Amino acid sequence: MNIIILGPPGSGKGTQAEKLAKKFSLFYFSSGTLTRELSKNDPRIRAIMEKGGLIPSKEMSEYVLSYLGKNSPQADNIIFDGYPRLVDQYDLLKKWVEGKGKKIDLAIFLEVSEAQVIKRISSRRMCAQCGEIYNLATNLPSGEVCDKCGGKLIRRKDDSPESVKERLFLYKSSIEKVIKKLDEDDLLQRVDGDREINEIQKDLVKLLESYERN
Ligand code: AP5
Ligand code: MG
């Protein structure tokens, strides 16, 4: 089973995808985690990300497919967070998966209002070491450091108000076309992401279980 999870910045893609990956033993792929790793040694990528821009799409696909080829070459049981987010990325991913005799089974679209994502992003914290996601209002760590690894909790550089504005703008300019394509391929499931984390997760678990049975 291969699943794409998409939605606006701060909609909870990472939060939900990580839980689903654990529950269903999926390989969790986060394009944001990959680019954050790349940015450590590449000032150009770092500068694009800090401003809230996107990595040029063709280049991004090369990074992603090369990473997946090394880390999840069977092209199955993967949950994709943050990639694809443009139609050309979707086409390339589909081609890669199908080239391995597999398919994309489901695309979960987390629908969350802009006001809500801005609120969530402004109180997000991330572990600088392992990338675990927290929120000072809704998803607190038990202490001052990461519960998982004891790492320092930081604000993402691209969570500044100016970068979030740009990220939302880029999201809004591209999402419609991707949604249309996923709908045409009969993969799209819209989920109300404007609810409490566990409530959303319960629905997603039910959804995946229904796909597993078929
Ligand atoms: P990426 O890291 O993918 O950023 P994004 O898409 O903007 O999404 P976020 O990670 O900000 O949000 P999320 O939906 O994962 O929410 P989260 O679970 O953290 O990409 C970063 C950058 O990398 C891009 O800007 C670009 O530069 C580059 N890049 C990546 N992919 C690319 C691509 N395909 N092409 C080109 N460039 C690419 O939740 C947010 C907060 O809310 C957290 O604090 C969480 O605890 C909390 N929360 C979650 N759910 C709930 C809830 N239901 N209720 C209350 N709080 C909640
Ligand atoms: Mg994320």
mmCIF file of C-alpha atoms in Angstrom, residues 20-158:
data_model
loop_
_atom_site.group_PDB
_atom_site.id
_atom_site.type_symbol
_atom_site.label_atom_id
_atom_site.label_comp_id
_atom_site.label_asym_id
_atom_site.label_seq_id
_atom_site.Cartn_x
_atom_site.Cartn_y
_atom_site.Cartn_z
ATOM 1 C CA LEU A 20 0.215 5.957 10.475
ATOM 2 C CA ALA A 21 3.682 4.743 9.552
ATOM 3 C CA LYS A 22 4.134 3.255 13.038
ATOM 4 C CA LYS A 23 0.704 1.685 13.150
ATOM 5 C CA PHE A 24 0.820 0.139 9.654
ATOM 6 C CA SER A 25 4.596 -0.473 9.419
ATOM 7 C CA LEU A 26 4.994 1.911 6.510
ATOM 8 C CA PHE A 27 8.206 3.584 5.380
ATOM 9 C CA TYR A 28 7.702 7.256 6.264
ATOM 10 C CA PHE A 29 9.085 9.576 3.611
ATOM 11 C CA SER A 30 9.087 13.309 4.384
ATOM 12 C CA SER A 31 10.368 15.572 1.612
ATOM 13 C CA GLY A 32 10.793 18.380 4.168
ATOM 14 C CA THR A 33 13.075 16.199 6.303
ATOM 15 C CA LEU A 34 15.097 15.352 3.200
ATOM 16 C CA THR A 35 15.483 19.003 2.163
ATOM 17 C CA ARG A 36 16.317 20.058 5.732
ATOM 18 C CA GLU A 37 19.128 17.461 5.681
ATOM 19 C CA LEU A 38 20.341 18.665 2.268
ATOM 20 C CA SER A 39 20.231 22.287 3.444
ATOM 21 C CA LYS A 40 22.850 21.572 6.121
ATOM 22 C CA ASN A 41 25.546 21.303 3.434
ATOM 23 C CA ASP A 42 23.999 23.422 0.695
ATOM 24 C CA PRO A 43 23.632 27.166 1.307
ATOM 25 C CA ARG A 44 21.536 27.619 -1.857
ATOM 26 C CA ILE A 45 18.921 25.093 -0.668
ATOM 27 C CA ARG A 46 19.055 26.616 2.815
ATOM 28 C CA ALA A 47 18.371 30.094 1.415
ATOM 29 C CA ILE A 48 15.419 28.886 -0.703
ATOM 30 C CA MET A 49 13.874 27.095 2.262
ATOM 31 C CA GLU A 50 14.353 29.888 4.773
ATOM 32 C CA LYS A 51 12.447 32.253 2.481
ATOM 33 C CA GLY A 52 9.638 29.726 2.149
ATOM 34 C CA GLY A 53 10.363 28.952 -1.513
ATOM 35 C CA LEU A 54 10.286 25.590 -3.257
ATOM 36 C CA ILE A 55 13.296 23.645 -4.504
ATOM 37 C CA PRO A 56 13.138 23.650 -8.350
ATOM 38 C CA SER A 57 10.830 20.789 -9.176
ATOM 39 C CA LYS A 58 13.037 18.723 -11.471
ATOM 40 C CA GLU A 59 15.944 18.944 -9.044
ATOM 41 C CA MET A 60 13.642 17.992 -6.168
ATOM 42 C CA SER A 61 12.424 14.901 -8.013
ATOM 43 C CA GLU A 62 16.005 13.817 -8.621
ATOM 44 C CA TYR A 63 16.775 14.056 -4.881
ATOM 45 C CA VAL A 64 13.597 12.238 -3.939
ATOM 46 C CA LEU A 65 13.809 9.374 -6.410
ATOM 47 C CA SER A 66 17.489 8.844 -5.691
ATOM 48 C CA TYR A 67 16.761 8.798 -1.930
ATOM 49 C CA LEU A 68 13.863 6.380 -2.327
ATOM 50 C CA GLY A 69 15.863 4.181 -4.694
ATOM 51 C CA LYS A 70 18.424 3.735 -1.911
ATOM 52 C CA ASN A 71 16.174 3.644 1.126
ATOM 53 C CA SER A 72 12.903 2.093 -0.026
ATOM 54 C CA PRO A 73 13.676 0.451 -3.380
ATOM 55 C CA GLN A 74 10.738 -1.962 -3.277
ATOM 56 C CA ALA A 75 8.463 1.088 -3.923
ATOM 57 C CA ASP A 76 5.803 -0.338 -1.661
ATOM 58 C CA ASN A 77 4.401 0.395 1.812
ATOM 59 C CA ILE A 78 5.486 4.007 1.721
ATOM 60 C CA ILE A 79 3.679 7.055 3.067
ATOM 61 C CA PHE A 80 4.722 10.175 1.141
ATOM 62 C CA ASP A 81 4.548 13.509 3.002
ATOM 63 C CA GLY A 82 5.298 16.719 1.081
ATOM 64 C CA TYR A 83 6.059 14.995 -2.206
ATOM 65 C CA PRO A 84 4.465 15.111 -4.689
ATOM 66 C CA ARG A 85 3.171 18.675 -4.393
ATOM 67 C CA LEU A 86 3.189 19.588 -8.088
ATOM 68 C CA VAL A 87 1.680 17.727 -11.040
ATOM 69 C CA ASP A 88 5.048 16.948 -12.656
ATOM 70 C CA GLN A 89 6.210 15.452 -9.335
ATOM 71 C CA TYR A 90 3.107 13.291 -9.169
ATOM 72 C CA ASP A 91 3.665 12.048 -12.725
ATOM 73 C CA LEU A 92 7.288 11.135 -11.967
ATOM 74 C CA LEU A 93 6.431 9.391 -8.709
ATOM 75 C CA LYS A 94 3.680 7.410 -10.383
ATOM 76 C CA LYS A 95 6.092 6.371 -13.114
ATOM 77 C CA TRP A 96 8.702 5.285 -10.550
ATOM 78 C CA VAL A 97 6.212 3.257 -8.503
ATOM 79 C CA GLU A 98 4.620 1.662 -11.573
ATOM 80 C CA GLY A 99 8.057 0.895 -13.002
ATOM 81 C CA LYS A 100 8.523 -1.346 -9.959
ATOM 82 C CA GLY A 101 5.213 -3.083 -10.587
ATOM 83 C CA LYS A 102 3.456 -1.247 -7.719
ATOM 84 C CA LYS A 103 0.870 1.523 -7.546
ATOM 85 C CA ILE A 104 -0.258 4.490 -5.520
ATOM 86 C CA ASP A 105 -3.321 3.366 -3.592
ATOM 87 C CA LEU A 106 -4.572 6.422 -1.781
ATOM 88 C CA ALA A 107 -4.106 10.176 -1.416
ATOM 89 C CA ILE A 108 -5.243 11.757 1.838
ATOM 90 C CA PHE A 109 -5.994 15.464 1.585
ATOM 91 C CA LEU A 110 -6.017 17.176 4.989
ATOM 92 C CA GLU A 111 -8.351 20.148 4.735
ATOM 93 C CA VAL A 112 -7.496 22.845 7.276
ATOM 94 C CA SER A 113 -8.388 26.532 7.289
ATOM 95 C CA GLU A 114 -5.681 29.136 6.794
ATOM 96 C CA ALA A 115 -6.359 30.699 10.202
ATOM 97 C CA GLN A 116 -5.838 27.324 11.862
ATOM 98 C CA VAL A 117 -2.561 26.512 10.068
ATOM 99 C CA ILE A 118 -1.113 29.915 10.954
ATOM 100 C CA LYS A 119 -2.021 29.292 14.590
ATOM 101 C CA ARG A 120 -0.451 25.824 14.547
ATOM 102 C CA ILE A 121 2.747 26.912 12.825
ATOM 103 C CA SER A 122 3.281 29.821 15.207
ATOM 104 C CA SER A 123 3.475 27.426 18.166
ATOM 105 C CA ARG A 124 5.240 24.512 16.446
ATOM 106 C CA ARG A 125 8.546 23.276 17.826
ATOM 107 C CA MET A 126 10.770 20.643 16.267
ATOM 108 C CA CYS A 127 13.558 18.523 17.721
ATOM 109 C CA ALA A 128 16.833 19.743 16.199
ATOM 110 C CA GLN A 129 18.225 16.206 16.462
ATOM 111 C CA CYS A 130 15.522 13.747 15.368
ATOM 112 C CA GLY A 131 12.896 16.039 13.795
ATOM 113 C CA GLU A 132 10.044 15.017 16.165
ATOM 114 C CA ILE A 133 7.201 17.557 15.957
ATOM 115 C CA TYR A 134 5.609 19.275 18.958
ATOM 116 C CA ASN A 135 3.275 22.156 19.585
ATOM 117 C CA LEU A 136 3.301 24.499 22.557
ATOM 118 C CA ALA A 137 -0.506 24.744 22.469
ATOM 119 C CA THR A 138 -1.752 21.358 21.299
ATOM 120 C CA ASN A 139 1.003 18.743 21.328
ATOM 121 C CA LEU A 140 3.321 19.473 24.240
ATOM 122 C CA PRO A 141 6.548 17.652 25.023
ATOM 123 C CA SER A 142 6.610 16.386 28.611
ATOM 124 C CA GLY A 143 9.679 18.502 29.471
ATOM 125 C CA GLU A 144 11.904 21.110 27.881
ATOM 126 C CA VAL A 145 13.685 18.720 25.530
ATOM 127 C CA CYS A 146 12.567 16.100 23.011
ATOM 128 C CA ASP A 147 10.771 13.160 24.642
ATOM 129 C CA LYS A 148 12.243 10.758 22.111
ATOM 130 C CA CYS A 149 15.941 11.646 22.055
ATOM 131 C CA GLY A 150 16.540 14.492 24.516
ATOM 132 C CA GLY A 151 17.392 16.879 21.634
ATOM 133 C CA LYS A 152 16.917 20.641 21.757
ATOM 134 C CA LEU A 153 13.511 21.940 20.652
ATOM 135 C CA ILE A 154 13.710 24.710 18.062
ATOM 136 C CA ARG A 155 11.496 26.788 15.763
ATOM 137 C CA ARG A 156 11.911 26.009 12.085
ATOM 138 C CA LYS A 157 13.508 28.949 10.258
ATOM 139 C CA ASP A 158 10.761 28.758 7.627
#
